[in-house]
């Protein structure tokens, strides 16, 4: 099991009313990369059951927005996850990914996918540390496989995949931790 944050933080499913506060922190949390246009409100209207916010005394500490794929019945997808810069490195990101993993397993989903930009080295390292593999792409940036022109021209992405064990007791974090 990962760290238990229940003494200090509240974790709950998102509601649509969380949307303004989530997009208001994204520019800051992503170090000036304003990606808020990629998280329209529709995600919080339709994927509340698989999306979470963590709070401390009503302040937003972290969030994860994910969904169960409608087209790929074994897969869940994490669209965005962010942790307040002052609360990084203590296991909150891994904790929220675990929450999503549990939800996936309960719904018969044994694969989680996610993606990030090659410039986001922290995200690449984080995903590898918590057991994601980088999928083969059609190019390479700084030794990492990338898929070019992913959402539009000149938009490379690093694609991730993690296979979950169907028994949640099989291992820490429901999957193999990758050696780095
Ligand atoms: C990426 C992010 C979500 C990680 O959250 P976090 O709470 O700091 O991560 P955790 O503390 O749970 O770390 C889990 C593991 O990843 C590793 N890790 C986390 N950030 C890392 C970094 N910047 N570099 C190297 N390893 C890192 C941790 O060391 C830990 O490994 P360990 O268990 O062996 O100690 C956070 O840095 C963030 O919000 N970044 C900005 C938004 C973003 O890029 N989101 C991801 C793409 S949507």
Coordinates of N, CA, C and O and ligand atoms in Angstrom, one line a residue:
X1 N 0.8 -1.2 0.0 CA 0.0 0.0 0.0 C 0.9 1.2 0.0 O 1.9 1.3 0.6
X2 N 0.4 2.3 -0.6 CA 1.1 3.6 -0.6 C 0.8 4.3 0.7 O 0.2 3.8 1.6
X3 N 1.3 5.6 0.8 CA 1.0 6.4 2.0 C -0.5 6.7 2.2 O -1.2 6.9 1.2
X4 N -0.9 6.6 3.4 CA -2.3 6.9 3.8 C -2.3 8.4 4.1 O -1.7 8.9 5.1
X5 N -3.0 9.2 3.3 CA -3.1 10.7 3.5 C -4.3 11.1 4.3 O -4.6 12.3 4.4
X6 N -5.1 10.1 4.7 CA -6.5 10.5 5.2 C -6.5 11.4 6.5 O -7.4 12.0 6.7
X7 N -5.4 11.4 7.2 CA -5.3 12.2 8.4 C -5.2 13.7 8.1 O -5.7 14.6 8.8
X8 N -4.5 14.0 7.0 CA -4.2 15.4 6.7 C -5.0 15.9 5.5 O -5.1 17.2 5.4
X9 N -5.5 15.1 4.6 CA -6.1 15.5 3.4 C -7.4 14.8 3.2 O -7.6 13.6 3.6
X10 N -8.3 15.4 2.5 CA -9.6 14.8 2.1 C -9.5 14.5 0.7 O -9.2 15.4 -0.1
X11 N -9.8 13.3 0.3 CA -9.9 12.9 -1.1 C -11.3 12.5 -1.4 O -11.9 11.7 -0.7
X12 N -11.8 13.1 -2.5 CA -13.2 12.8 -2.9 C -13.3 12.8 -4.4 O -12.4 13.3 -5.1
X13 N -14.4 12.3 -4.9 CA -14.7 12.4 -6.3 C -14.9 13.8 -6.7 O -15.5 14.6 -6.0
X14 N -14.5 14.2 -7.9 CA -14.8 15.5 -8.5 C -16.2 15.7 -8.7 O -17.0 14.8 -8.8
X15 N -16.6 17.0 -8.7 CA -18.0 17.4 -9.1 C -17.7 18.5 -10.2 O -16.7 19.1 -10.3
X16 N -18.7 18.7 -11.0 CA -18.6 19.8 -12.1 C -18.2 21.1 -11.5 O -17.4 21.9 -12.1
X17 N -18.6 21.4 -10.3 CA -18.3 22.7 -9.7 C -16.8 22.8 -9.3 O -16.3 23.9 -9.0
X18 N -16.0 21.7 -9.4 CA -14.6 21.8 -9.2 C -13.9 22.4 -10.4 O -12.7 22.7 -10.3
X19 N -14.5 22.4 -11.5 CA -13.8 22.8 -12.8 C -13.1 24.1 -12.7 O -11.9 24.2 -13.0
X20 N -13.8 25.2 -12.3 CA -13.1 26.5 -12.3 C -11.8 26.5 -11.4 O -10.8 27.0 -11.8
X21 N -11.8 25.9 -10.2 CA -10.6 25.9 -9.4 C -9.5 25.0 -10.0 O -8.3 25.3 -9.8
X22 N -9.9 23.9 -10.6 CA -8.9 23.1 -11.2 C -8.2 23.8 -12.4 O -6.9 23.9 -12.4
X23 N -9.0 24.4 -13.3 CA -8.3 25.1 -14.4 C -7.5 26.4 -14.0 O -6.6 26.8 -14.6
X24 N -8.0 26.9 -12.8 CA -7.3 28.1 -12.4 C -5.9 27.9 -11.9 O -5.0 28.8 -11.8
X25 N -5.6 26.6 -11.5 CA -4.2 26.3 -11.0 C -3.3 25.7 -12.0 O -2.1 25.6 -11.8
X26 N -3.8 25.4 -13.2 CA -3.0 24.6 -14.1 C -1.8 25.3 -14.6 O -0.7 24.8 -14.7
X27 N -2.0 26.6 -15.0 CA -0.8 27.3 -15.5 C 0.3 27.3 -14.5 O 1.5 27.1 -14.8
X28 N 0.0 27.5 -13.2 CA 1.0 27.6 -12.2 C 1.6 26.2 -12.0 O 2.8 26.0 -11.9
X29 N 0.7 25.2 -11.8 CA 1.2 23.8 -11.5 C 2.0 23.2 -12.7 O 2.9 22.4 -12.4
X30 N 1.7 23.6 -13.9 CA 2.5 23.1 -15.1 C 3.6 24.1 -15.4 O 4.0 24.2 -16.6
X31 N 4.0 24.9 -14.5 CA 5.2 25.8 -14.7 C 5.0 26.7 -15.9 O 6.0 26.9 -16.7
X32 N 3.9 27.3 -16.0 CA 3.7 28.3 -17.1 C 3.2 27.7 -18.4 O 2.9 28.5 -19.3
X33 N 3.0 26.4 -18.5 CA 2.4 25.8 -19.7 C 0.9 25.8 -19.5 O 0.4 25.0 -18.7
X34 N 0.2 26.7 -20.1 CA -1.2 26.7 -19.9 C -2.0 25.7 -20.7 O -2.2 25.9 -21.9
X35 N -2.3 24.6 -20.1 CA -2.9 23.5 -20.8 C -4.4 23.4 -20.4 O -5.1 22.4 -20.7
X36 N -5.0 24.5 -19.8 CA -6.3 24.4 -19.3 C -7.4 24.2 -20.4 O -8.4 23.6 -20.2
X37 N -7.0 24.6 -21.6 CA -8.0 24.4 -22.8 C -8.1 22.9 -23.1 O -9.1 22.5 -23.7
X38 N -7.2 22.1 -22.6 CA -7.3 20.7 -22.8 C -8.1 19.9 -21.8 O -8.3 18.7 -21.8
X39 N -8.6 20.7 -20.8 CA -9.5 20.1 -19.8 C -10.8 20.9 -19.7 O -11.1 21.6 -18.8
X40 N -11.6 20.7 -20.8 CA -12.9 21.4 -20.8 C -13.9 20.8 -19.7 O -13.7 19.6 -19.3
X41 N -14.8 21.5 -19.3 CA -15.7 21.2 -18.2 C -16.4 19.8 -18.5 O -16.8 19.1 -17.5
X42 N -16.6 19.5 -19.8 CA -17.3 18.2 -20.1 C -16.6 17.0 -19.4 O -17.3 16.1 -19.0
X43 N -15.3 17.1 -19.1 CA -14.7 16.0 -18.4 C -15.2 15.8 -17.0 O -15.4 14.7 -16.5
X44 N -15.5 17.0 -16.3 CA -16.0 16.9 -15.0 C -17.5 16.7 -14.9 O -18.0 16.3 -13.9
X45 N -18.2 16.9 -16.0 CA -19.6 16.6 -16.1 C -19.8 15.1 -16.2 O -20.7 14.5 -15.6
X46 N -18.9 14.4 -17.0 CA -19.2 13.0 -17.3 C -18.3 12.0 -16.7 O -18.6 10.8 -16.8
X47 N -17.2 12.4 -16.1 CA -16.2 11.5 -15.6 C -15.9 11.7 -14.1 O -14.8 11.4 -13.6
X48 N -17.0 12.1 -13.4 CA -16.8 12.4 -11.9 C -16.4 11.1 -11.1 O -15.6 11.2 -10.2
X49 N -17.0 10.0 -11.5 CA -16.8 8.7 -10.8 C -15.3 8.3 -10.8 O -14.9 7.5 -10.0
X50 N -14.6 8.7 -11.8 CA -13.2 8.3 -12.0 C -12.2 9.4 -11.9 O -11.1 9.3 -12.4
X51 N -12.7 10.5 -11.3 CA -11.8 11.7 -11.2 C -11.9 12.1 -9.7 O -12.9 12.0 -9.0
X52 N -10.7 12.7 -9.2 CA -10.6 12.9 -7.8 C -10.0 14.3 -7.5 O -9.2 14.8 -8.3
X53 N -10.4 14.9 -6.4 CA -9.6 16.0 -5.9 C -9.2 15.7 -4.5 O -9.9 15.0 -3.8
X54 N -8.0 16.2 -4.1 CA -7.5 16.1 -2.8 C -7.5 17.5 -2.2 O -7.0 18.5 -2.9
X55 N -8.0 17.7 -1.0 CA -8.0 19.1 -0.4 C -7.5 19.0 1.0 O -7.5 18.0 1.7
X56 N -7.1 20.2 1.4 CA -6.7 20.4 2.8 C -7.4 21.7 3.2 O -7.1 22.8 2.6
X57 N -8.3 21.6 4.2 CA -9.1 22.8 4.6 C -9.6 23.6 3.4 O -9.4 24.8 3.3
X58 N -10.2 22.9 2.5 CA -10.8 23.5 1.3 C -9.8 24.0 0.2 O -10.3 24.6 -0.8
X59 N -8.6 24.0 0.5 CA -7.6 24.3 -0.5 C -7.3 23.1 -1.4 O -7.2 22.0 -0.9
X60 N -7.2 23.4 -2.7 CA -6.9 22.3 -3.6 C -5.4 21.9 -3.6 O -4.5 22.7 -3.7
X61 N -5.2 20.6 -3.2 CA -3.9 20.1 -3.1 C -3.5 19.2 -4.3 O -2.3 19.2 -4.8
X62 N -4.4 18.6 -4.9 CA -4.1 17.7 -6.1 C -5.4 17.3 -6.8 O -6.5 17.4 -6.2
X63 N -5.3 16.9 -8.0 CA -6.5 16.4 -8.7 C -6.0 15.4 -9.7 O -4.9 15.3 -10.2
X64 N -6.9 14.5 -10.1 CA -6.7 13.5 -11.2 C -8.0 13.4 -12.0 O -9.1 13.3 -11.4
X65 N -7.9 13.6 -13.3 CA -9.1 13.4 -14.1 C -8.9 12.3 -15.1 O -7.9 12.3 -15.8
X66 N -9.7 11.2 -14.9 CA -9.5 10.0 -15.7 C -10.9 9.5 -16.1 O -11.9 9.9 -15.6
X67 N -10.9 8.5 -16.9 CA -12.1 7.9 -17.4 C -11.9 6.4 -17.8 O -10.8 6.0 -18.0
X68 N -13.0 5.7 -17.8 CA -13.0 4.3 -18.3 C -13.3 4.4 -19.8 O -14.3 4.9 -20.2
X69 N -12.4 3.8 -20.6 CA -12.6 3.9 -22.0 C -13.9 3.3 -22.5 O -14.2 2.1 -22.1
X70 N -14.6 4.0 -23.3 CA -15.8 3.4 -23.8 C -15.5 2.5 -25.0 O -16.2 1.5 -25.2
X71 N -14.4 2.8 -25.7 CA -14.1 2.0 -26.9 C -13.2 0.8 -26.7 O -13.2 -0.2 -27.4
X72 N -12.4 0.9 -25.6 CA -11.4 -0.2 -25.3 C -11.8 -0.7 -23.9 O -11.4 0.0 -22.9
X73 N -12.5 -1.8 -23.8 CA -13.2 -2.2 -22.6 C -12.3 -2.7 -21.5 O -12.7 -2.8 -20.4
X74 N -11.0 -2.9 -21.8 CA -10.0 -3.3 -20.8 C -9.2 -2.1 -20.2 O -8.4 -2.2 -19.4
X75 N -9.5 -0.9 -20.8 CA -8.6 0.3 -20.4 C -9.3 1.4 -19.7 O -10.5 1.7 -19.9
X76 N -8.5 2.0 -18.8 CA -8.8 3.3 -18.2 C -7.8 4.3 -18.7 O -6.6 3.9 -19.0
X77 N -8.1 5.5 -18.7 CA -7.2 6.6 -19.2 C -7.1 7.7 -18.2 O -8.1 8.3 -17.8
X78 N -5.9 8.1 -17.9 CA -5.7 9.3 -17.1 C -5.4 10.5 -18.0 O -4.4 10.5 -18.6
X79 N -6.3 11.5 -18.0 CA -6.2 12.6 -18.9 C -5.3 13.7 -18.3 O -4.4 14.3 -19.0
X80 N -5.5 14.0 -17.0 CA -4.6 15.0 -16.3 C -4.5 14.6 -14.9 O -5.5 14.1 -14.2
X81 N -3.4 14.9 -14.3 CA -3.2 14.8 -12.9 C -2.2 15.9 -12.5 O -1.2 16.1 -13.2
X82 N -2.4 16.5 -11.4 CA -1.5 17.6 -10.9 C -1.5 17.6 -9.4 O -2.5 17.4 -8.7
X83 N -0.3 18.0 -8.9 CA -0.1 18.1 -7.4 C 0.4 19.5 -7.2 O 1.3 20.0 -7.9
X84 N -0.1 20.2 -6.2 CA 0.3 21.5 -5.8 C 1.9 21.4 -5.6 O 2.4 20.5 -4.9
X85 N 2.6 22.4 -6.2 CA 4.1 22.3 -6.1 C 4.6 22.1 -4.7 O 5.7 21.5 -4.5
X86 N 4.0 22.7 -3.7 CA 4.5 22.6 -2.3 C 4.2 21.2 -1.7 O 4.7 20.9 -0.6
X87 N 3.5 20.4 -2.4 CA 3.1 19.1 -1.8 C 3.6 17.9 -2.7 O 3.2 16.8 -2.5
X88 N 4.6 18.2 -3.5 CA 5.1 17.2 -4.4 C 6.2 16.3 -3.7 O 6.8 16.8 -2.7
X89 N 6.4 15.2 -4.2 CA 7.5 14.3 -3.7 C 7.2 13.6 -2.4 O 8.0 13.0 -1.8
X90 N 5.9 13.6 -2.0 CA 5.5 12.9 -0.7 C 4.5 11.8 -1.0 O 3.9 11.2 -0.1
X91 N 4.3 11.5 -2.3 CA 3.5 10.3 -2.7 C 2.1 10.6 -3.1 O 1.3 9.7 -3.3
X92 N 1.7 11.9 -3.2 CA 0.3 12.2 -3.5 C -0.1 11.8 -4.9 O -1.1 11.2 -5.1
X93 N 0.8 12.1 -5.8 CA 0.5 11.7 -7.2 C 0.3 10.2 -7.3 O -0.7 9.7 -7.9
X94 N 1.2 9.4 -6.7 CA 1.1 7.9 -6.7 C -0.2 7.5 -6.0 O -0.9 6.6 -6.5
X95 N -0.6 8.2 -5.0 CA -1.8 7.9 -4.2 C -3.0 8.0 -5.1 O -3.9 7.2 -5.2
X96 N -3.1 9.2 -5.9 CA -4.2 9.4 -6.7 C -4.2 8.4 -7.9 O -5.3 7.9 -8.3
X97 N -3.1 8.0 -8.4 CA -3.0 7.0 -9.5 C -3.5 5.7 -8.9 O -4.2 4.9 -9.6
X98 N -3.2 5.4 -7.6 CA -3.7 4.2 -7.0 C -5.2 4.2 -6.9 O -5.8 3.1 -7.1
X99 N -5.7 5.3 -6.5 CA -7.2 5.4 -6.4 C -7.8 5.1 -7.7 O -8.8 4.4 -7.8
X100 N -7.3 5.7 -8.8 CA -7.8 5.4 -10.1 C -7.6 3.9 -10.5 O -8.6 3.3 -11.0
X101 N -6.5 3.4 -10.1 CA -6.2 1.9 -10.4 C -7.3 1.1 -9.8 O -7.8 0.1 -10.4
X102 N -7.6 1.4 -8.5 CA -8.6 0.6 -7.8 C -9.9 0.6 -8.5 O -10.6 -0.4 -8.6
X103 N -10.3 1.8 -8.9 CA -11.5 2.0 -9.6 C -11.5 1.2 -10.9 O -12.5 0.6 -11.3
X104 N -10.4 1.2 -11.6 CA -10.3 0.5 -12.9 C -10.5 -1.0 -12.6 O -11.3 -1.7 -13.3
X105 N -9.8 -1.5 -11.6 CA -9.9 -3.0 -11.3 C -11.3 -3.4 -10.9 O -11.8 -4.4 -11.3
X106 N -12.0 -2.5 -10.1 CA -13.4 -2.8 -9.7 C -14.3 -2.9 -11.0 O -15.3 -3.5 -11.0
X107 N -13.9 -2.2 -12.0 CA -14.7 -2.2 -13.2 C -14.1 -3.0 -14.3 O -14.4 -2.9 -15.5
X108 N -13.2 -4.0 -13.9 CA -12.7 -5.0 -14.9 C -11.7 -4.4 -15.9 O -11.5 -5.0 -16.9
X109 N -11.1 -3.2 -15.5 CA -10.1 -2.6 -16.4 C -8.7 -3.0 -15.9 O -8.4 -2.7 -14.8
X110 N -7.9 -3.6 -16.7 CA -6.6 -4.1 -16.3 C -5.4 -3.3 -16.9 O -4.3 -3.6 -16.7
X111 N -5.8 -2.3 -17.7 CA -4.7 -1.5 -18.4 C -5.0 0.0 -18.1 O -6.2 0.4 -18.2
X112 N -4.0 0.7 -17.8 CA -4.1 2.2 -17.7 C -3.2 2.8 -18.7 O -2.1 2.4 -18.8
X113 N -3.8 3.8 -19.4 CA -2.9 4.6 -20.3 C -2.9 6.0 -20.0 O -3.8 6.5 -19.3
X114 N -1.9 6.7 -20.4 CA -1.8 8.1 -20.1 C -0.8 8.7 -21.1 O -0.1 7.9 -21.9
X115 N -0.6 10.0 -21.2 CA 0.4 10.5 -22.1 C 0.9 11.9 -21.5 O 0.2 12.5 -20.7
X116 N 2.1 12.3 -22.0 CA 2.6 13.6 -21.6 C 3.5 14.1 -22.7 O 3.8 13.4 -23.6
X117 N 3.9 15.4 -22.6 CA 4.8 16.0 -23.6 C 6.2 15.6 -23.2 O 6.6 15.5 -22.0
X118 N 7.1 15.5 -24.3 CA 8.5 15.1 -24.0 C 9.2 16.2 -23.2 O 10.2 15.8 -22.5
X119 N 8.7 17.4 -23.2 CA 9.4 18.4 -22.4 C 9.1 18.2 -20.9 O 9.8 18.7 -20.0
X120 N 8.1 17.5 -20.5 CA 7.7 17.3 -19.1 C 8.5 16.1 -18.5 O 7.9 15.0 -18.3
X121 N 9.7 16.4 -18.3 CA 10.6 15.3 -17.8 C 10.1 14.7 -16.4 O 10.3 13.5 -16.2
X122 N 9.6 15.6 -15.6 CA 9.1 15.2 -14.3 C 8.0 14.2 -14.4 O 8.0 13.1 -13.7
X123 N 7.1 14.4 -15.4 CA 6.0 13.5 -15.6 C 6.5 12.2 -16.1 O 6.0 11.1 -15.7
X124 N 7.5 12.2 -17.0 CA 8.0 11.0 -17.6 C 8.7 10.2 -16.5 O 8.4 9.0 -16.3
X125 N 9.5 10.8 -15.6 CA 10.1 10.1 -14.5 C 9.1 9.6 -13.5 O 9.2 8.4 -13.1
X126 N 8.1 10.4 -13.2 CA 7.0 9.9 -12.3 C 6.4 8.7 -12.9 O 6.2 7.7 -12.1
X127 N 5.9 8.7 -14.1 CA 5.2 7.6 -14.7 C 6.1 6.3 -14.6 O 5.6 5.2 -14.3
X128 N 7.3 6.5 -15.0 CA 8.2 5.3 -15.0 C 8.4 4.8 -13.6 O 8.4 3.6 -13.3
X129 N 8.5 5.7 -12.6 CA 8.7 5.2 -11.2 C 7.5 4.4 -10.7 O 7.7 3.6 -9.8
X130 N 6.3 4.8 -11.1 CA 5.2 4.1 -10.6 C 4.7 3.0 -11.5 O 3.6 2.5 -11.4
X131 N 5.6 2.6 -12.4 CA 5.4 1.3 -13.1 C 4.8 1.4 -14.5 O 4.4 0.4 -15.1
X132 N 4.8 2.6 -15.1 CA 4.3 2.7 -16.5 C 5.5 2.4 -17.4 O 6.6 2.7 -17.1
X133 N 5.2 1.8 -18.5 CA 6.1 1.7 -19.6 C 5.9 2.7 -20.7 O 4.7 3.1 -20.8
X134 N 6.9 3.1 -21.3 CA 6.8 4.1 -22.4 C 6.5 3.2 -23.7 O 7.3 2.3 -24.0
X135 N 5.4 3.5 -24.4 CA 5.1 2.8 -25.6 C 6.0 3.3 -26.8 O 6.4 4.4 -26.8
X136 N 6.3 2.3 -27.7 CA 7.0 2.7 -28.9 C 6.3 3.7 -29.7 O 5.0 3.6 -29.8
X137 N 7.0 4.7 -30.1 CA 6.4 5.8 -31.0 C 7.0 5.7 -32.4 O 7.4 4.7 -32.8
X138 N 7.0 6.9 -33.0 CA 7.6 6.9 -34.4 C 8.8 7.9 -34.4 O 9.3 8.3 -35.5
X139 N 9.3 8.2 -33.2 CA 10.5 9.1 -33.2 C 11.1 9.0 -31.8 O 10.5 8.2 -30.9
X140 N 12.2 9.7 -31.5 CA 12.8 9.7 -30.2 C 13.2 11.1 -29.8 O 13.8 11.8 -30.7
X141 N 13.0 11.5 -28.6 CA 13.5 12.8 -28.1 C 14.2 12.5 -26.8 O 13.6 12.0 -25.9
X142 N 15.5 13.0 -26.8 CA 16.3 12.7 -25.5 C 16.2 11.3 -25.1 O 16.1 11.0 -23.9
X143 N 16.3 10.4 -26.0 CA 16.3 9.0 -25.6 C 15.0 8.4 -25.3 O 14.9 7.2 -24.8
X144 N 13.9 9.2 -25.4 CA 12.5 8.7 -25.1 C 11.7 8.5 -26.3 O 11.7 9.4 -27.2
X145 N 11.0 7.4 -26.4 CA 10.1 7.2 -27.6 C 9.0 8.2 -27.6 O 8.3 8.4 -26.5
X146 N 8.7 8.8 -28.7 CA 7.6 9.8 -28.8 C 6.8 9.5 -30.1 O 7.3 8.9 -31.0
X147 N 5.5 9.9 -30.0 CA 4.6 9.8 -31.2 C 4.4 11.3 -31.7 O 4.0 12.1 -30.9
X148 N 4.9 11.5 -32.9 CA 4.8 12.9 -33.4 C 3.4 13.3 -33.8 O 2.6 12.4 -34.1
X149 N 3.2 14.6 -33.9 CA 1.9 15.2 -34.4 C 0.7 14.5 -33.8 O -0.2 14.1 -34.5
X150 N 0.7 14.3 -32.5 CA -0.3 13.5 -31.8 C -1.7 14.2 -31.8 O -2.6 13.6 -32.3
X151 N -1.8 15.4 -31.3 CA -3.1 16.1 -31.3 C -3.2 17.0 -32.5 O -4.3 17.4 -32.9
X152 N -2.0 17.5 -33.0 CA -2.0 18.4 -34.1 C -0.5 18.4 -34.6 O 0.3 17.8 -33.9
X153 N -0.2 19.1 -35.7 CA 1.2 19.1 -36.1 C 2.1 19.7 -35.0 O 1.7 20.6 -34.3
X154 N 3.3 19.2 -35.0 CA 4.3 19.7 -34.0 C 3.8 19.5 -32.5 O 4.0 20.4 -31.7
X155 N 3.2 18.4 -32.3 CA 2.7 18.1 -30.9 C 3.1 16.7 -30.6 O 2.2 15.8 -30.6
X156 N 4.4 16.5 -30.2 CA 4.8 15.1 -29.9 C 4.3 14.7 -28.5 O 4.2 15.6 -27.6
X157 N 4.0 13.4 -28.3 CA 3.6 13.0 -27.0 C 4.3 11.7 -26.7 O 4.6 10.8 -27.5
X158 N 4.6 11.5 -25.4 CA 5.1 10.3 -24.8 C 3.9 9.5 -24.3 O 3.1 10.0 -23.5
X159 N 3.7 8.3 -24.8 CA 2.5 7.5 -24.5 C 2.9 6.4 -23.5 O 3.9 5.7 -23.6
X160 N 2.1 6.3 -22.4 CA 2.4 5.4 -21.3 C 1.3 4.3 -21.2 O 0.1 4.6 -21.5
X161 N 1.8 3.2 -20.7 CA 0.8 2.1 -20.4 C 1.3 1.3 -19.2 O 2.5 1.1 -18.9
X162 N 0.3 1.0 -18.4 CA 0.6 0.1 -17.2 C -0.5 -1.0 -17.1 O -1.7 -0.7 -17.3
X163 N 0.0 -2.2 -16.9 CA -0.9 -3.3 -16.7 C -1.1 -3.6 -15.3 O -0.1 -3.6 -14.5
X164 N -2.3 -3.7 -14.9 CA -2.7 -3.9 -13.5 C -2.9 -5.4 -13.2 O -3.3 -6.1 -14.1
X165 N -2.6 -5.8 -12.0 CA -2.9 -7.1 -11.6 C -4.4 -7.2 -11.2 O -4.9 -6.3 -10.5
X166 N -5.1 -8.2 -11.5 CA -6.5 -8.3 -11.2 C -6.8 -8.4 -9.8 O -7.7 -8.0 -9.2
X167 N -5.8 -9.1 -9.0 CA -5.9 -9.1 -7.6 C -5.2 -7.9 -7.0 O -4.0 -7.8 -7.2
X168 N -5.9 -7.0 -6.3 CA -5.3 -5.8 -5.7 C -4.2 -6.2 -4.7 O -3.4 -5.3 -4.4
X169 N -4.1 -7.4 -4.2 CA -3.1 -7.7 -3.2 C -1.8 -8.2 -3.8 O -0.9 -8.6 -3.1
X170 N -1.8 -8.3 -5.1 CA -0.6 -8.9 -5.8 C 0.7 -8.1 -5.5 O 1.7 -8.7 -5.3
X171 N 0.6 -6.8 -5.5 CA 1.8 -6.1 -5.3 C 1.5 -4.6 -4.9 O 0.3 -4.2 -5.1
X172 N 2.5 -3.9 -4.4 CA 2.4 -2.5 -4.2 C 1.9 -1.8 -5.4 O 2.3 -2.1 -6.5
X173 N 1.0 -0.9 -5.3 CA 0.5 0.0 -6.4 C -0.1 -0.8 -7.5 O -0.1 -0.4 -8.7
X174 N -0.6 -2.0 -7.3 CA -1.3 -2.8 -8.3 C -0.6 -3.0 -9.6 O -1.1 -3.2 -10.6
X175 N 0.7 -3.0 -9.5 CA 1.5 -3.2 -10.8 C 3.0 -3.3 -10.5 O 3.4 -3.1 -9.3
X176 N 3.7 -3.6 -11.5 CA 5.1 -3.8 -11.3 C 5.8 -2.4 -11.2 O 5.5 -1.6 -12.1
X177 N 6.6 -2.1 -10.3 CA 7.4 -0.9 -10.2 C 8.6 -1.1 -11.1 O 9.3 -2.1 -11.0
X178 N 8.8 -0.1 -12.0 CA 9.9 -0.3 -12.9 C 11.2 0.2 -12.3 O 11.3 1.2 -11.6
X179 N 12.3 -0.6 -12.5 CA 13.6 -0.1 -12.0 C 14.1 1.0 -12.8 O 13.8 1.1 -14.0
X180 N 14.7 2.0 -12.2 CA 15.3 3.1 -13.0 C 16.8 3.1 -12.9 O 17.4 2.5 -12.0
Ligands
LIG1 C1 4.1 14.6 -11.9 C2 3.4 14.8 -10.6 C3 1.9 14.6 -10.7 C4 4.0 13.9 -9.5 O1 3.3 14.0 -8.3 P1 4.1 13.8 -6.9 O2 3.0 13.8 -5.9 O3 5.2 14.8 -6.7 O4 4.7 12.3 -7.1 P2 4.9 11.3 -5.9 O5 5.5 12.0 -4.7 O6 3.7 10.5 -5.8 O7 6.1 10.4 -6.6 C5 5.9 9.0 -7.0 C6 7.2 8.5 -7.5 O8 7.6 9.3 -8.6 C7 8.9 9.9 -8.4 N1 8.9 11.2 -8.9 C8 7.9 12.2 -8.7 N2 8.3 13.3 -9.3 C9 9.5 13.1 -9.8 C10 10.4 13.9 -10.5 N3 10.2 15.2 -10.8 N4 11.6 13.4 -10.9 C11 11.9 12.1 -10.7 N5 11.1 11.2 -10.0 C12 9.9 11.8 -9.6 C13 9.0 9.9 -6.9 O9 10.4 9.9 -6.5 C14 8.3 8.6 -6.5 O10 9.2 7.5 -6.6 P3 9.6 6.6 -5.3 O11 8.3 6.0 -4.8 O12 10.6 5.7 -5.8 O13 10.1 7.6 -4.3 C15 3.7 16.3 -10.1 O14 5.1 16.6 -10.2 C16 2.9 17.4 -10.9 O15 1.8 17.7 -10.5 N6 3.6 17.9 -12.0 C17 2.9 18.9 -12.8 C18 1.8 18.4 -13.5 C19 2.1 17.2 -14.4 O16 3.1 17.2 -15.1 N7 1.3 16.2 -14.4 C20 1.5 14.9 -15.0 C21 1.0 14.8 -16.4 S1 -0.8 15.0 -16.6

